[in-house]
Structure formats: structure tokens, C-alpha cells
XYZ file of C-alpha atoms in Angstrom:
566
model
C 22.581 -21.574 -28.984
C 26.257 -20.619 -28.242
C 27.174 -18.089 -25.699
C 27.762 -15.669 -28.175
C 23.985 -16.002 -29.035
C 23.046 -15.603 -25.641
C 24.915 -12.417 -25.365
C 23.633 -11.164 -28.572
C 20.240 -11.809 -27.249
C 21.019 -10.577 -23.815
C 22.800 -6.770 -25.662
C 19.322 -6.532 -27.816
C 17.046 -3.660 -27.272
C 13.915 -5.594 -26.797
C 15.494 -7.364 -23.773
C 16.958 -4.219 -21.980
C 13.167 -2.462 -22.314
C 11.857 -6.004 -21.014
C 13.481 -5.899 -17.964
C 12.869 -2.183 -17.464
C 9.468 -2.460 -17.942
C 8.797 -5.361 -15.901
C 10.890 -3.586 -12.929
C 9.156 -0.994 -13.128
C 5.955 -2.933 -12.665
C 7.082 -4.282 -9.395
C 8.512 -1.384 -8.090
C 5.267 0.000 -8.752
C 3.806 -2.825 -5.571
C 4.794 -1.376 -1.907
C 6.258 -4.427 -0.037
C 7.128 -2.458 2.771
C 6.625 -3.825 6.249
C 3.667 -2.898 8.313
C 1.542 -3.789 10.974
C -1.662 -4.223 7.972
C -0.222 -7.484 7.460
C -3.645 -8.255 5.225
C -2.056 -5.470 2.959
C 1.379 -7.087 2.868
C 0.039 -10.599 1.789
C -2.069 -8.928 -1.089
C 1.250 -6.820 -2.111
C 3.157 -9.769 -1.764
C 1.023 -11.811 -3.973
C -0.008 -8.591 -6.619
C 4.520 -8.876 -6.948
C 3.965 -12.768 -7.194
C 1.494 -13.097 -9.638
C 3.638 -10.778 -11.874
C 6.415 -12.640 -11.905
C 4.497 -16.008 -12.155
C 2.746 -14.797 -15.117
C 6.583 -14.040 -17.021
C 8.465 -17.182 -16.068
C 5.433 -19.109 -17.736
C 6.077 -17.666 -20.974
C 9.652 -19.273 -20.378
C 8.521 -22.233 -21.605
C 10.493 -24.402 -19.511
C 9.832 -28.120 -19.879
C 8.855 -30.065 -17.032
C 8.307 -27.004 -14.694
C 6.076 -25.751 -12.253
C 5.352 -22.787 -9.856
C 4.921 -22.734 -6.011
C 4.107 -20.772 -3.236
C 4.575 -22.341 -0.042
C 3.391 -20.986 3.173
C 5.937 -19.479 5.818
C 6.133 -22.328 8.431
C 5.266 -21.320 11.589
C 7.955 -23.559 13.280
C 10.285 -20.505 12.530
C 9.027 -18.956 15.969
C 11.074 -21.495 17.740
C 14.312 -21.496 15.795
C 17.228 -19.577 16.711
C 17.349 -17.425 13.633
C 13.937 -16.199 13.767
C 13.550 -12.332 13.514
C 10.938 -10.498 15.828
C 8.073 -9.467 14.126
C 8.537 -5.756 15.451
C 6.584 -4.382 12.365
C 3.279 -6.018 13.495
C 3.948 -3.920 17.162
C 1.285 -0.883 17.323
C -0.276 1.357 20.316
C -3.117 -1.204 20.441
C -1.577 -3.715 20.302
C 2.143 -3.547 21.336
C 3.444 -7.091 21.689
C 2.507 -7.488 18.258
C 0.901 -10.434 15.854
C 2.250 -14.206 16.567
C 3.438 -16.078 14.137
C 0.595 -17.944 12.669
C -1.564 -14.747 12.781
C 1.097 -12.736 10.962
C 1.992 -14.584 8.415
C -1.507 -16.249 7.855
C -1.952 -16.674 3.998
C 1.328 -15.190 3.060
C 3.836 -17.318 1.281
C 7.054 -17.384 -0.966
C 7.420 -18.484 -4.480
C 9.196 -21.329 -6.341
C 10.332 -21.635 -9.565
C 10.740 -25.677 -10.139
C 12.654 -26.764 -13.295
C 13.532 -30.275 -13.185
C 16.585 -30.978 -14.890
C 16.929 -34.114 -16.920
C 19.644 -36.049 -14.463
C 21.347 -38.043 -17.240
C 24.531 -37.599 -15.887
C 26.855 -36.935 -12.770
C 27.741 -33.997 -14.591
C 26.335 -30.256 -12.660
C 24.774 -29.793 -9.173
C 21.194 -29.316 -8.330
C 21.263 -25.405 -7.938
C 18.820 -22.800 -6.362
C 18.893 -18.816 -6.439
C 17.633 -17.286 -3.324
C 15.993 -13.303 -3.752
C 13.472 -11.539 -2.088
C 10.954 -8.658 -2.497
C 10.254 -6.997 0.098
C 11.762 -2.909 0.777
C 12.408 -1.229 3.828
C 10.333 2.592 4.738
C 10.092 4.936 3.371
C 8.703 3.747 -0.075
C 8.498 6.057 -3.454
C 7.646 5.445 -6.518
C 9.438 4.184 -9.898
C 10.588 6.771 -12.323
C 13.453 6.006 -15.418
C 16.050 8.439 -15.869
C 18.642 7.567 -18.430
C 20.250 4.579 -17.521
C 18.761 4.183 -14.152
C 15.431 3.135 -13.159
C 15.009 4.651 -9.579
C 12.362 3.869 -6.954
C 12.570 2.062 -3.371
C 13.828 -1.216 -3.608
C 14.836 -0.721 -7.593
C 18.265 -1.969 -6.534
C 17.282 -4.036 -3.321
C 16.336 -6.537 -4.149
C 13.649 -5.994 -6.922
C 16.269 -5.378 -9.295
C 17.778 -8.525 -9.026
C 14.308 -10.260 -8.602
C 14.368 -8.835 -12.487
C 17.787 -9.857 -13.208
C 16.649 -13.316 -11.929
C 13.819 -13.242 -14.390
C 16.322 -12.094 -17.266
C 18.512 -14.980 -16.989
C 15.366 -17.528 -16.970
C 14.388 -16.173 -20.329
C 17.187 -16.436 -21.856
C 17.795 -19.419 -20.419
C 14.317 -20.562 -21.517
C 15.243 -19.034 -25.235
C 18.621 -21.176 -25.468
C 16.919 -24.517 -24.003
C 13.907 -24.194 -26.790
C 16.218 -23.498 -29.747
C 18.399 -25.905 -29.129
C 16.124 -28.436 -28.003
C 17.588 -28.972 -24.556
C 16.670 -29.339 -20.846
C 18.734 -28.782 -18.351
C 20.783 -31.294 -16.940
C 20.071 -31.118 -13.098
C 17.417 -29.561 -11.426
C 17.237 -25.533 -10.839
C 14.744 -23.949 -8.155
C 14.283 -20.342 -7.553
C 13.715 -19.240 -4.382
C 11.431 -16.145 -4.158
C 10.875 -15.001 -0.322
C 9.627 -12.070 1.811
C 11.091 -10.456 4.539
C 14.867 -10.406 4.116
C 15.027 -6.695 5.051
C 13.322 -7.495 8.909
C 15.572 -10.750 9.418
C 15.152 -13.165 7.076
C 11.687 -14.928 8.017
C 11.384 -15.524 4.635
C 14.311 -17.524 3.530
C 13.963 -19.101 6.737
C 11.370 -20.935 6.104
C 12.506 -22.187 2.814
C 16.265 -23.441 4.517
C 14.049 -25.311 7.173
C 11.982 -27.223 4.577
C 14.449 -30.434 4.402
C 12.208 -31.638 1.486
C 13.143 -28.888 -0.896
C 16.413 -28.927 0.267
C 17.062 -32.446 -1.571
C 16.744 -30.252 -4.866
C 19.493 -27.799 -4.841
C 23.234 -28.697 -3.437
C 24.445 -24.908 -4.394
C 22.871 -21.129 -3.386
C 23.671 -18.150 -4.713
C 21.760 -15.359 -2.833
C 21.530 -12.244 -4.877
C 21.902 -8.922 -3.339
C 23.108 -5.336 -3.963
C 27.197 -6.599 -4.529
C 28.052 -4.284 -7.482
C 28.177 -8.012 -9.336
C 31.044 -9.252 -7.049
C 31.194 -12.611 -6.431
C 31.826 -13.160 -2.618
C 31.792 -16.980 -0.120
C 31.216 -15.213 2.577
C 29.463 -12.228 4.520
C 29.769 -10.460 7.172
C 27.461 -10.417 10.474
C 25.300 -7.795 11.554
C 23.148 -7.505 14.369
C 20.383 -4.830 15.031
C 20.404 -3.730 18.681
C 17.476 -2.269 20.681
C 18.026 -0.238 23.793
C 15.565 0.838 25.964
C 15.130 2.236 29.331
C 13.173 4.562 31.932
C 14.628 6.603 34.432
C 12.432 9.620 36.414
C 13.222 12.876 36.760
C 16.863 11.754 35.046
C 17.505 13.198 31.021
C 18.144 9.966 29.259
C 18.547 11.930 25.941
C 21.937 12.852 27.362
C 22.869 9.802 28.762
C 22.266 9.162 24.993
C 25.367 11.114 24.251
C 27.214 9.189 25.917
C 25.768 5.413 25.219
C 26.483 6.484 21.520
C 30.217 6.991 22.274
C 30.893 3.849 23.888
C 29.070 1.625 21.350
C 31.011 3.635 18.640
C 34.566 2.860 20.876
C 33.483 -0.575 21.240
C 32.618 -1.084 17.690
C 36.183 0.094 16.870
C 37.637 -2.577 19.494
C 36.168 -5.246 17.245
C 37.412 -3.822 13.918
C 40.675 -3.822 15.581
C 40.429 -7.395 16.590
C 38.763 -8.638 13.216
C 41.935 -9.790 11.274
C 40.182 -12.722 8.493
C 41.709 -13.231 4.946
C 38.437 -12.598 3.294
C 37.799 -9.643 5.345
C 41.370 -7.229 5.103
C 39.151 -4.075 4.766
C 37.863 -4.999 7.929
C 34.045 -4.080 6.708
C 33.047 -3.498 10.577
C 30.377 -0.725 11.163
C 28.521 0.621 14.155
C 24.932 2.570 12.913
C 22.510 3.930 14.812
C 19.225 4.338 12.588
C 16.508 5.243 15.052
C 16.322 7.704 18.405
C 13.173 8.382 19.823
C 11.144 9.908 16.679
C 13.734 9.806 14.375
C 14.716 7.657 12.139
C 12.782 4.645 9.968
C 15.487 1.763 10.099
C 18.038 -0.118 12.893
C 19.837 -0.584 9.324
C 19.251 3.219 7.344
C 21.878 5.502 8.615
C 19.923 8.334 10.447
C 20.163 11.472 8.002
C 19.009 14.233 10.420
C 18.214 13.900 14.363
C 16.851 17.744 16.349
C 16.872 18.843 19.396
C 16.596 21.965 21.673
C 18.579 23.451 23.885
C 16.377 25.145 27.094
C 17.577 28.100 28.369
C 16.137 30.964 30.763
C 15.033 33.316 28.186
C 15.776 36.616 28.681
C 19.737 34.971 29.038
C 19.409 32.762 25.553
C 20.902 35.556 23.813
C 23.984 35.967 25.959
C 24.802 32.279 25.690
C 24.379 32.378 21.795
C 28.019 32.882 20.896
C 29.052 29.903 23.262
C 27.079 27.655 22.375
C 28.025 28.395 18.716
C 31.591 27.836 19.860
C 30.833 24.716 21.510
C 28.474 23.425 18.921
C 31.192 24.441 16.017
C 34.077 22.535 17.987
C 31.827 19.426 18.237
C 31.756 19.451 14.553
C 35.871 19.722 14.619
C 35.922 16.828 16.666
C 33.272 14.585 14.799
C 35.392 15.312 11.065
C 38.305 14.238 13.246
C 36.989 10.443 13.725
C 34.682 10.410 10.349
C 35.546 12.637 7.819
C 34.025 16.105 6.627
C 30.867 14.817 4.348
C 30.395 18.324 3.154
C 33.357 18.041 1.200
C 32.844 14.466 -0.144
C 30.673 14.673 -3.734
C 27.915 12.039 -4.168
C 29.012 10.594 -7.262
C 24.929 10.041 -8.350
C 24.511 13.741 -7.679
C 27.656 15.805 -8.040
C 27.017 17.488 -4.440
C 28.367 17.516 -1.915
C 26.930 14.132 0.245
C 25.500 16.942 3.460
C 25.250 20.420 2.244
C 26.083 21.824 5.853
C 26.580 19.777 9.367
C 24.418 22.065 11.354
C 21.589 24.866 12.034
C 21.669 26.512 15.324
C 17.893 28.262 15.373
C 17.110 30.780 17.814
C 13.441 29.756 19.463
C 11.061 30.553 22.197
C 12.479 28.159 24.585
C 16.058 28.867 23.637
C 17.200 27.179 20.629
C 16.769 24.234 18.304
C 19.953 22.424 16.633
C 19.305 20.614 13.294
C 21.556 18.181 13.040
C 22.188 16.919 9.157
C 23.812 14.028 8.248
C 22.811 11.260 4.780
C 21.371 8.257 4.327
C 21.944 4.989 3.360
C 22.632 1.455 4.230
C 23.990 0.462 7.193
C 27.117 -0.954 5.309
C 27.737 2.279 4.031
C 28.752 4.106 7.218
C 32.070 5.189 6.110
C 30.930 6.765 3.272
C 27.921 8.129 4.183
C 27.080 10.991 7.605
C 25.175 9.276 10.772
C 23.289 11.948 12.408
C 22.927 10.538 15.733
C 26.708 10.199 15.813
C 26.974 13.760 14.984
C 24.498 14.751 17.743
C 25.891 13.010 20.303
C 29.224 14.801 19.954
C 26.909 18.142 19.943
C 25.322 16.785 23.200
C 28.666 15.792 24.832
C 29.997 19.023 24.008
C 27.370 20.638 25.523
C 26.950 19.218 28.272
C 30.648 19.499 29.455
C 30.274 23.078 28.904
C 27.157 23.430 30.867
C 28.336 25.290 33.735
C 29.543 28.441 31.129
C 26.469 28.379 28.965
C 24.280 28.355 32.602
C 26.330 30.770 33.832
C 26.201 32.792 30.627
C 22.763 32.572 30.403
C 22.109 33.229 34.471
C 20.042 30.046 34.475
C 19.493 26.309 33.763
C 20.286 24.247 30.668
C 18.357 20.930 29.613
C 18.342 19.421 26.328
C 15.759 17.186 24.764
C 15.227 15.765 21.396
C 12.528 17.396 19.259
C 9.014 15.349 19.528
C 10.078 13.291 21.975
C 7.832 14.474 24.966
C 9.477 12.310 27.417
C 13.027 12.807 28.068
C 13.428 10.241 31.356
C 12.618 6.859 28.507
C 15.124 6.686 26.275
C 14.225 3.998 22.641
C 17.393 3.572 19.885
C 17.863 1.284 17.290
C 20.878 0.312 15.152
C 23.086 -1.987 13.982
C 26.982 -3.443 14.557
C 28.875 -5.652 11.512
C 31.234 -8.143 12.617
C 33.714 -10.598 10.899
C 33.777 -14.461 10.930
C 36.716 -13.397 14.026
C 33.616 -12.828 16.508
C 30.909 -15.172 17.746
C 27.689 -13.623 17.790
C 26.688 -13.826 21.412
C 30.105 -12.491 21.773
C 29.448 -9.351 19.713
C 26.015 -8.871 21.612
C 26.984 -9.280 24.738
C 29.962 -6.818 24.248
C 27.468 -3.747 22.822
C 24.940 -4.490 25.576
C 28.145 -3.496 28.266
C 28.679 -0.478 25.894
C 25.443 0.563 26.194
C 25.436 0.248 29.740
C 28.946 1.755 30.333
C 27.838 5.111 28.446
C 24.993 5.287 31.021
C 27.009 4.676 34.120
C 29.562 7.881 32.912
C 26.406 10.389 32.379
C 24.988 9.230 35.479
C 28.292 9.880 37.617
C 28.781 12.977 35.552
C 25.804 14.396 36.635
C 25.457 12.825 40.349
C 22.910 10.258 39.400
C 22.152 7.442 41.828
C 21.913 4.634 38.986
C 23.597 1.683 37.233
C 23.051 1.318 33.343
C 22.454 -2.381 33.822
C 19.250 -1.423 36.025
C 17.892 0.686 33.751
C 18.684 -0.360 30.002
C 17.410 -3.268 28.389
C 19.322 -4.387 24.924
C 17.776 -6.316 23.132
C 18.523 -8.532 19.616
C 14.816 -9.422 17.999
C 15.426 -7.912 14.891
C 18.171 -9.086 12.708
C 20.977 -11.137 14.700
C 23.030 -12.561 11.720
C 25.818 -14.608 12.167
C 29.205 -13.874 10.202
C 30.141 -17.456 7.670
C 33.198 -17.328 5.335
C 32.918 -19.810 2.488
C 35.609 -21.579 -0.035
C 36.890 -19.242 -2.473
C 38.260 -21.693 -4.725
C 35.283 -23.792 -5.004
C 34.259 -25.293 -8.069
C 31.038 -22.907 -7.579
C 33.528 -20.345 -7.339
C 35.155 -21.307 -10.431
C 32.410 -21.596 -12.488
C 31.207 -18.181 -11.281
C 34.281 -16.375 -12.293
C 34.218 -18.434 -15.910
C 30.428 -16.999 -16.264
C 31.676 -13.485 -15.196
C 34.240 -13.742 -17.813
C 31.967 -14.565 -20.441
C 29.753 -11.851 -19.899
C 32.591 -9.280 -19.405
C 31.631 -7.831 -15.883
C 34.899 -9.941 -13.857
C 36.840 -7.820 -12.245
C 40.049 -9.300 -11.977
C 40.408 -8.732 -7.904
C 40.994 -10.791 -5.291
C 38.079 -12.989 -3.561
C 36.581 -11.067 -0.833
C 33.934 -11.599 1.700
C 31.007 -9.072 1.268
C 30.694 -5.862 3.565
C 27.079 -6.925 4.624
C 24.986 -9.493 6.084
C 22.190 -11.131 4.362
C 19.975 -14.274 4.355
C 23.273 -16.097 2.879
C 23.745 -16.754 6.200
C 21.143 -18.387 6.823
C 21.674 -21.757 4.651
C 25.218 -20.828 5.326
C 24.813 -21.889 9.118
C 21.569 -24.065 8.119
C 23.565 -26.108 5.913
C 27.478 -26.239 6.744
C 29.398 -27.032 4.293
C 27.103 -26.101 1.236
C 28.721 -23.695 -1.481
C 26.661 -20.561 -1.115
C 28.144 -17.092 -2.974
C 26.536 -13.386 -2.678
C 26.198 -11.816 -6.024
C 24.291 -9.648 -7.851
C 23.994 -5.833 -9.099
C 23.211 -2.464 -7.381
C 25.373 -0.514 -5.187
C 24.808 -0.814 -1.440
C 25.562 3.103 -1.866
C 22.364 3.562 -3.151
C 20.327 0.346 -1.437
C 17.794 1.647 1.639
C 18.801 6.153 0.703
C 16.678 8.711 -0.814
C 17.689 8.103 -4.189
C 18.345 4.189 -4.713
C 18.413 3.034 -8.049
C 19.586 0.489 -10.595
C 21.927 0.961 -13.459
C 19.562 -0.550 -16.227
C 22.895 -1.975 -18.169
C 24.590 -3.648 -15.133
C 20.807 -5.199 -14.360
C 20.974 -6.482 -18.202
C 24.731 -7.741 -18.458
C 24.532 -9.732 -15.116
C 21.120 -11.718 -16.126
C 23.845 -13.005 -18.881
C 26.092 -13.395 -16.287
C 23.555 -15.532 -14.398
C 21.984 -17.089 -17.439
C 25.428 -18.531 -18.000
C 26.465 -19.632 -14.529
C 23.448 -21.571 -13.931
C 23.724 -23.467 -17.435
C 27.413 -24.440 -16.107
C 26.467 -25.369 -12.424
C 23.366 -27.436 -13.518
C 25.900 -29.377 -16.348
C 23.962 -27.999 -19.315
C 25.796 -27.458 -22.556
C 25.909 -23.987 -23.472
């Protein structure tokens, strides 16, 4: 079968429907991380059952599947990510590595090459099946499959399955086998930091099966030989009788400033667009995930009940001025339409609602992956701007209302205790430990600023612990002109998906960096269908046509890489 025949098979309605049905089948299974790891194990195994069932239909000679257990040795590796999702009120420390991964595995597809010549390389492809919260089930509308994980990363998983189906058909009809080995690495726990891929990466015997790696992610089918880095921060502190919710507004300000400083210093040829982002995903009871942009946070303005109405106009003026300040730096997403819906990204910025305690302020943003923060709108950052404005106008507001003003986060009972989580992106220009320390010091500076403002005798460094126990990914940059990249470009041209543009690094961090750092010099390419703007969003979806075309591209690429004639 020539390339044209592969293209013909990929373009058939039957192939398209096969991928759609398979994607819907696995998206129906909720693989979000949870404290109930037995349920995680069950659901992961259900997805693996489906994928293994289909792989065995593709008819590869000299092929096998494996489900290697997660190696507990990852717990001692510097890339290990804390098992935070296993923490509960009953077990605040969470599970041990052995407890968390009991019975849990990755899935391998092994296709042995004939190794008849030195042509080609042993190729692996890595893709993950876990998704972030909140889960929502699949549906098909037009050219899209919606659902949690539909693009990140189950759509990529199905694109791999489609590529293997096309390759299997090609080899059967041509009477050939792959020249070099192919290994499919289907892993768990990318979204929580990469422990599934880490278990694969440290397996030195398995590494003998591959010399080159592709990691499938939501790259709009572009080809990236490098990734930006990312760390997920967690800050926590308690100071009795001090309002740390108010302090958070100044902490956010300093973290945003430090993020902009890191961005200004980030001059790298693969990343001329400087994809360095600061994202605040969770504060107190608000938010779902460190790398999911916070889309809504509410706080209360407590005032003298009798005098609250007197201060209403002033509070609205201060709030509106703060919104204008915010828009001046971050843009007005009420005037930017979401291409998926045709409606504004944010309907309106804020609601100020009268209440028995004074007012409740509802701050609106738009969610998505932290890498899309510039296209979306962070509610926590916007809230912090408003809170700082109210604090700086405190004296005038208290004079107008004839009483004290106190600000509190809704559904967070203890204002003397603050917990926040989010992420900071960075480029290969900055070592990961330097970024961590700079953001830590920014937290302390912000707290110190607030303490001075309100006359509190305290130091941020003594109050706030800043840790990076979840995702902590170094940045890396590979060669833009490697043979692997040239094969990928040629395959993209064959599939008709090549975008004639300069080779860049990817604006996001993923499991690629685990392999690139564990095996320096090994080519690692990140690519895949799906949009960063869709991933982690409330309307996550993948374009079916893009997924189908990418499967065709990946079939060509695997054949080229393994030195197998098309």
C-alpha cells in the first residue's frame, strides 16, 4: 500500500467513525485523580482493556502488550510529584507510594521490528489517559467530540490507535513488518505531575526498545522539539488575628510582577514569543486545579449594616476603577469572543450584590489550561486587583459607612489561614530551582507589603511556606534540525497538515521533559491534535477532522522513523 492508499483509508467515513466511537467509549470512563485510588485503578484498567482489545485487532506480527506496575522507586526520584490527590481529612498526609499505586499500571504496545538493516530507529510514542477535574461526559456535535479529556489527552490516545490501525493494514497488505521496534507508552498521571511516565523513563530495560520518542499532547498538530518548563506552587500560612485573605491580594501582585520579570529575561531562539505565564488556579475553597485558570471567586465586604448603603457608590467606584486598572494590563475579555461559541470570553467582570453583612462581590473570569492565560481571564488575579483597591480606600469607605470594613473569602471560614495554588511557566533560560526561589521570595514580599500597610509585626518568610511538591517540570530545548524532526516535517507534508512556519518550542510543559532530562541527547518531539484553549476548559473538545488527519500523519512518521517502506 502506497502513501496514497494510507491516505485513502484515513479519509474513509468508516475510519472516521471508528475513531469517534472509540474516543467516546474511553471518554465515558472518568479517569480524574481521586483519593479513592482503587476506583482510579479500576477505571484506568477499563480504558486499558478497551485499548488492548483494539490493538490486538490490528494484526501486527511479533507484537505483545504489557501492563507494567508503577515502580515505587519513583518516590526517590527528583522528578517525583507529590501524591496530593490522595490526601483527605481522615488521612491528611496522603498515601505512600506503595499504597497509592497498588495494582495500578501503565500499558505498553510492543511491535518488534525485523532489524534487517541499520535503516531507521527504534521509535516510541507516549500518551496519557488521565484527565483533570471536573469530569463531564462525552457528546458528539458536528465535527467535534466534547467531554473531559476529549482532547487532553484521550483524543491523542485515539489518534495513536488510528495510526496503528492504518499501519497494521498497510503491513498486512504489503506482507511486510516494521524494520525497527515500535513501543506505545500509554501512561497514567500526567496531569498530576508525570509519575506514570517517570515510571516508564527509569526502566532501563524498556529504554533499550527505543532511541527516539514522541509525546502526544494538545499541540494543534504542530511539531515542537522543546517545551517550556512549569512549576506548580502551593503557599500556606496562618497568622492569628490577621486577615490573610487581604494579604493574598498583595501576594498575587508580587507573584505577577516576578512572573513578568522572568518573562522579560527569557530570550531563547526556540521561544521568541516568550511563553512565560503566571496562573493562580486555587485559593481557599475556590478553584479545581493548580493549572486550570480560576474562572470564579467571590468575597464579602463586611460593613456596619446601617452604614453600608452610604458606602455603596464609593465601593462601586473603587471596584470599577480596579477593573479598569486590570483591563489596562490584562485586556478586556468581555470584548473578545470565544471562537467556539461566538460569545464573549467573559460576559461581565463583576457583580456587587447587597447582603446582610454589607456586599458580596462575585468576580468572573474564563477557565482553561494555564498555558492559555493570555487568551483567557484569571479571576483570582482580577479579584486581587479589586481587593487592593478596597484596602487602599479603606479609610474613605469606613468613614462613609461609619464603621470598620473587613474582607473575607466566601465559603472560607478562617481568614487568618491562607492556602493558594497555581503555576509559573519558564524557559530553558532559567533553572527550575531559581524560578522556585524567586516565586517564593515574591510571596514573602507581597505578605511583607501588606503587613507594613496594616501595621502588623510579622515577616512573610516566617508565616508562609511555599512548596513545589506537585508538578515541577524543567524546560528543555532539542535540535530543530534533527533527522527525527525532518522525518516529522516530511510526514506532516504527506498528510497535508504541515504549517509552513518556523520551528518553535511548545508553550506548555508536559511529560516530554522527563525523558529529555533523563536521557539527554535523545530526540524528544512533542506534537498532537487538539487545542490548548480547549484543554481543561468547561467546553473541552477535539475537532474530529484534525484527529483523523493526525492519525494519518503519525502512521507515516512511525513508518519513516522505523525505516519501513511506505
